[in-house]
């Protein structure tokens, strides 16, 4: 886990104890915030969700609306599934405080694809995707991401960010 | 999610409408619960045709049920979802072939 700078960790405190979008510092998560201003000038999607069992459903709806609004040439069922898997992982496997939130970002890629980032306050989990046969909790979700996403990964530059990209 | 139960002879049928994910799996688990015990000789059909979304949490439940049915000696049958949002996870994982879907309803 990357050590956070003092400034960042103060913002992180605010984020991780808040589920209210209005309280989220607009400029704080550098690296993630930067990606909001794409070449096209379109603002990306950025919402915070309470870290509970409803988060995957809310995240799917938000990303679905984002994708439809921009008429992205993406298989919407695949996008909804991957969003659901990554957010479910953040709800179930994060070691962040239960009361903390999840930050969901989506941005349009230059080729018309989409990049989704799911950020929580935890130190992350073993990101090795397991085949479904392995049957371990959490394994199925990352297996699907690994199979379907054009690229994906886990960053620890700010909490734990699991991201994936889906090409159009 | 909406879940309805009915008996069809020896077969217990669960009809599910809506989204199967982290928030709705516990409710489905409760419906299935302890009803199907070892050696009960019963059969369970899960009708997924009106499920609009399913992710790996739903798939995991189906896989566990399939194992349980084999171990405990009762029959599990699945009626495949009609909606793409629920079919996609079954196709990607090969569950459409591996799980006991009724022949005329393979996803």
Short mmCIF file of C-alpha atoms in Angstrom, two decimals, chain A:
data_model
loop_
_atom_site.label_atom_id
_atom_site.label_comp_id
_atom_site.label_asym_id
_atom_site.label_seq_id
_atom_site.Cartn_x
_atom_site.Cartn_y
_atom_site.Cartn_z
CA UNK A 1 0.00 0.00 0.00
CA UNK A 2 1.34 3.41 -0.99
CA UNK A 3 1.80 5.81 1.87
CA UNK A 4 -0.49 8.76 1.48
CA UNK A 5 0.76 12.30 1.73
CA UNK A 6 -0.56 14.29 4.68
CA UNK A 7 -2.87 16.39 2.53
CA UNK A 8 -4.31 13.42 0.73
CA UNK A 9 -4.99 11.47 3.88
CA UNK A 10 -7.00 14.36 5.33
CA UNK A 11 -9.21 14.34 2.25
CA UNK A 12 -9.32 10.60 2.44
CA UNK A 13 -10.64 10.83 5.99
CA UNK A 14 -13.46 13.03 4.76
CA UNK A 15 -14.25 10.73 1.89
CA UNK A 16 -14.10 7.49 3.79
CA UNK A 17 -16.40 8.72 6.55
CA UNK A 18 -18.84 10.33 4.17
CA UNK A 19 -21.44 8.95 1.82
CA UNK A 20 -22.69 12.34 0.79
CA UNK A 21 -21.60 13.46 -2.65
CA UNK A 22 -21.65 17.11 -1.59
CA UNK A 23 -18.96 16.46 1.01
CA UNK A 24 -16.60 14.82 -1.43
CA UNK A 25 -13.66 17.17 -2.04
CA UNK A 26 -13.86 18.09 -5.71
CA UNK A 27 -10.17 18.34 -6.42
CA UNK A 28 -8.72 16.02 -3.82
CA UNK A 29 -8.11 12.65 -5.41
CA UNK A 30 -5.51 13.75 -7.91
CA UNK A 31 -4.96 11.08 -10.48
CA UNK A 32 -8.64 10.21 -10.45
CA UNK A 33 -9.93 13.77 -10.66
CA UNK A 34 -7.62 14.49 -13.59
CA UNK A 35 -9.35 11.87 -15.68
CA UNK A 36 -12.64 13.72 -15.36
CA UNK A 37 -11.49 16.21 -17.95
CA UNK A 38 -11.10 14.17 -21.09
CA UNK A 39 -10.13 15.35 -24.56
CA UNK A 40 -13.78 15.59 -25.51
CA UNK A 41 -14.48 18.01 -22.70
CA UNK A 42 -17.17 15.67 -21.40
CA UNK A 43 -17.23 15.41 -17.65
CA UNK A 44 -16.96 11.88 -16.38
CA UNK A 45 -19.28 10.19 -13.96
CA UNK A 46 -18.25 10.47 -10.33
CA UNK A 47 -20.48 9.41 -7.47
CA UNK A 48 -20.04 8.12 -3.96
CA UNK A 49 -22.02 5.16 -2.70
CA UNK A 50 -22.58 3.85 0.79
CA UNK A 51 -20.61 0.63 1.21
CA UNK A 52 -23.56 -1.69 1.62
CA UNK A 53 -25.42 -4.35 -0.34
CA UNK A 54 -27.34 -1.84 -2.43
CA UNK A 55 -24.15 -0.34 -3.87
CA UNK A 56 -23.81 -2.72 -6.85
CA UNK A 57 -27.35 -1.98 -8.05
CA UNK A 58 -26.92 1.79 -7.68
CA UNK A 59 -23.55 1.62 -9.44
CA UNK A 60 -25.02 -0.36 -12.36
CA UNK A 61 -27.83 2.14 -12.80
CA UNK A 62 -25.43 5.09 -12.74
CA UNK A 63 -23.00 3.58 -15.25
CA UNK A 64 -25.83 2.36 -17.48
CA UNK A 65 -27.27 5.89 -17.62
CA UNK A 66 -23.81 7.32 -18.26
CA UNK A 67 -23.21 4.91 -21.13
CA UNK A 68 -26.64 5.44 -22.69
CA UNK A 69 -26.43 9.21 -22.42
CA UNK A 70 -23.16 9.19 -24.35
CA UNK A 71 -24.35 6.46 -26.70
CA UNK A 72 -21.20 4.44 -26.08
CA UNK A 73 -20.80 1.52 -28.49
CA UNK A 74 -20.45 -0.95 -25.63
CA UNK A 75 -22.26 -4.15 -24.80
CA UNK A 76 -24.40 -2.79 -21.97
CA UNK A 77 -25.01 -6.18 -20.32
CA UNK A 78 -21.26 -6.80 -20.09
CA UNK A 79 -20.62 -3.32 -18.70
CA UNK A 80 -23.35 -3.72 -16.05
CA UNK A 81 -21.96 -7.12 -15.06
CA UNK A 82 -18.37 -5.94 -14.62
CA UNK A 83 -19.48 -2.87 -12.65
CA UNK A 84 -21.55 -5.12 -10.41
CA UNK A 85 -18.63 -7.50 -9.82
CA UNK A 86 -16.09 -4.83 -8.95
CA UNK A 87 -18.46 -2.90 -6.66
CA UNK A 88 -19.56 -6.17 -4.98
CA UNK A 89 -15.89 -6.92 -4.29
CA UNK A 90 -15.44 -3.49 -2.74
CA UNK A 91 -18.49 -4.08 -0.51
CA UNK A 92 -17.53 -7.60 0.55
CA UNK A 93 -13.77 -7.72 0.62
CA UNK A 94 -12.55 -4.28 1.52
CA UNK A 95 -10.99 -3.86 4.95
CA UNK A 96 -12.08 -0.23 5.02
CA UNK A 97 -14.45 0.75 7.84
CA UNK A 98 -17.96 -0.50 7.17
CA UNK A 99 -19.32 3.03 7.38
CA UNK A 100 -17.01 4.27 4.63
CA UNK A 101 -18.04 4.97 1.07
CA UNK A 102 -17.14 3.78 -2.38
CA UNK A 103 -16.17 6.23 -5.10
CA UNK A 104 -17.32 5.25 -8.57
CA UNK A 105 -15.82 6.96 -11.63
CA UNK A 106 -16.52 6.35 -15.30
CA UNK A 107 -14.88 8.09 -18.21
CA UNK A 108 -15.08 7.80 -21.96
CA UNK A 109 -11.88 6.57 -23.60
CA UNK A 110 -10.58 8.08 -26.83
CA UNK A 111 -11.66 5.08 -28.89
CA UNK A 112 -15.22 5.24 -27.59
CA UNK A 113 -14.71 2.68 -24.84
CA UNK A 114 -15.18 3.29 -21.16
CA UNK A 115 -12.91 3.23 -18.14
CA UNK A 116 -14.52 2.47 -14.79
CA UNK A 117 -12.79 2.98 -11.45
CA UNK A 118 -14.08 1.77 -8.11
CA UNK A 119 -12.20 3.23 -5.18
CA UNK A 120 -12.52 2.36 -1.51
CA UNK A 121 -10.52 3.01 1.62
CA UNK A 122 -9.27 -0.50 2.09
CA UNK A 123 -5.79 -1.83 1.52
CA UNK A 124 -7.08 -4.15 -1.17
CA UNK A 125 -7.35 -7.86 -1.64
CA UNK A 126 -5.48 -10.55 -3.49
CA UNK A 127 -6.19 -9.58 -7.08
CA UNK A 128 -5.37 -12.94 -8.61
CA UNK A 129 -8.41 -13.95 -10.63
CA UNK A 130 -9.51 -17.46 -9.90
CA UNK A 131 -11.30 -19.72 -12.30
CA UNK A 132 -14.90 -20.41 -11.24
CA UNK A 133 -13.88 -23.97 -10.41
CA UNK A 134 -11.66 -22.70 -7.64
CA UNK A 135 -14.85 -21.65 -5.94
CA UNK A 136 -13.33 -19.22 -3.48
CA UNK A 137 -15.37 -16.24 -2.44
CA UNK A 138 -14.53 -13.23 -4.60
CA UNK A 139 -12.89 -15.32 -7.30
CA UNK A 140 -15.75 -15.39 -9.77
CA UNK A 141 -16.00 -11.62 -10.05
CA UNK A 142 -12.39 -10.98 -10.95
CA UNK A 143 -12.39 -13.97 -13.27
CA UNK A 144 -15.16 -12.26 -15.25
CA UNK A 145 -13.33 -8.93 -15.25
CA UNK A 146 -10.14 -10.65 -16.40
CA UNK A 147 -12.00 -12.49 -19.16
CA UNK A 148 -14.05 -9.60 -20.50
CA UNK A 149 -12.24 -6.32 -19.88
CA UNK A 150 -9.73 -5.13 -22.48
CA UNK A 151 -7.53 -4.09 -19.55
CA UNK A 152 -7.88 -3.99 -15.79
CA UNK A 153 -5.82 -3.57 -12.66
CA UNK A 154 -5.58 -2.54 -9.04
CA UNK A 155 -3.92 0.73 -7.97
CA UNK A 156 -3.12 1.74 -4.44
CA UNK A 157 -2.25 5.33 -5.20
CA UNK A 158 -5.31 6.45 -3.26
CA UNK A 159 -7.03 3.83 -1.12
CA UNK A 160 -7.72 0.81 -3.32
CA UNK A 161 -8.77 1.44 -6.88
CA UNK A 162 -9.93 -1.47 -9.00
CA UNK A 163 -10.30 -0.28 -12.57
CA UNK A 164 -11.19 -1.81 -15.88
CA UNK A 165 -11.57 -0.69 -19.46
CA UNK A 166 -14.07 -1.95 -21.98
CA UNK A 167 -13.48 -1.14 -25.63
CA UNK A 168 -16.33 -0.16 -27.93
#
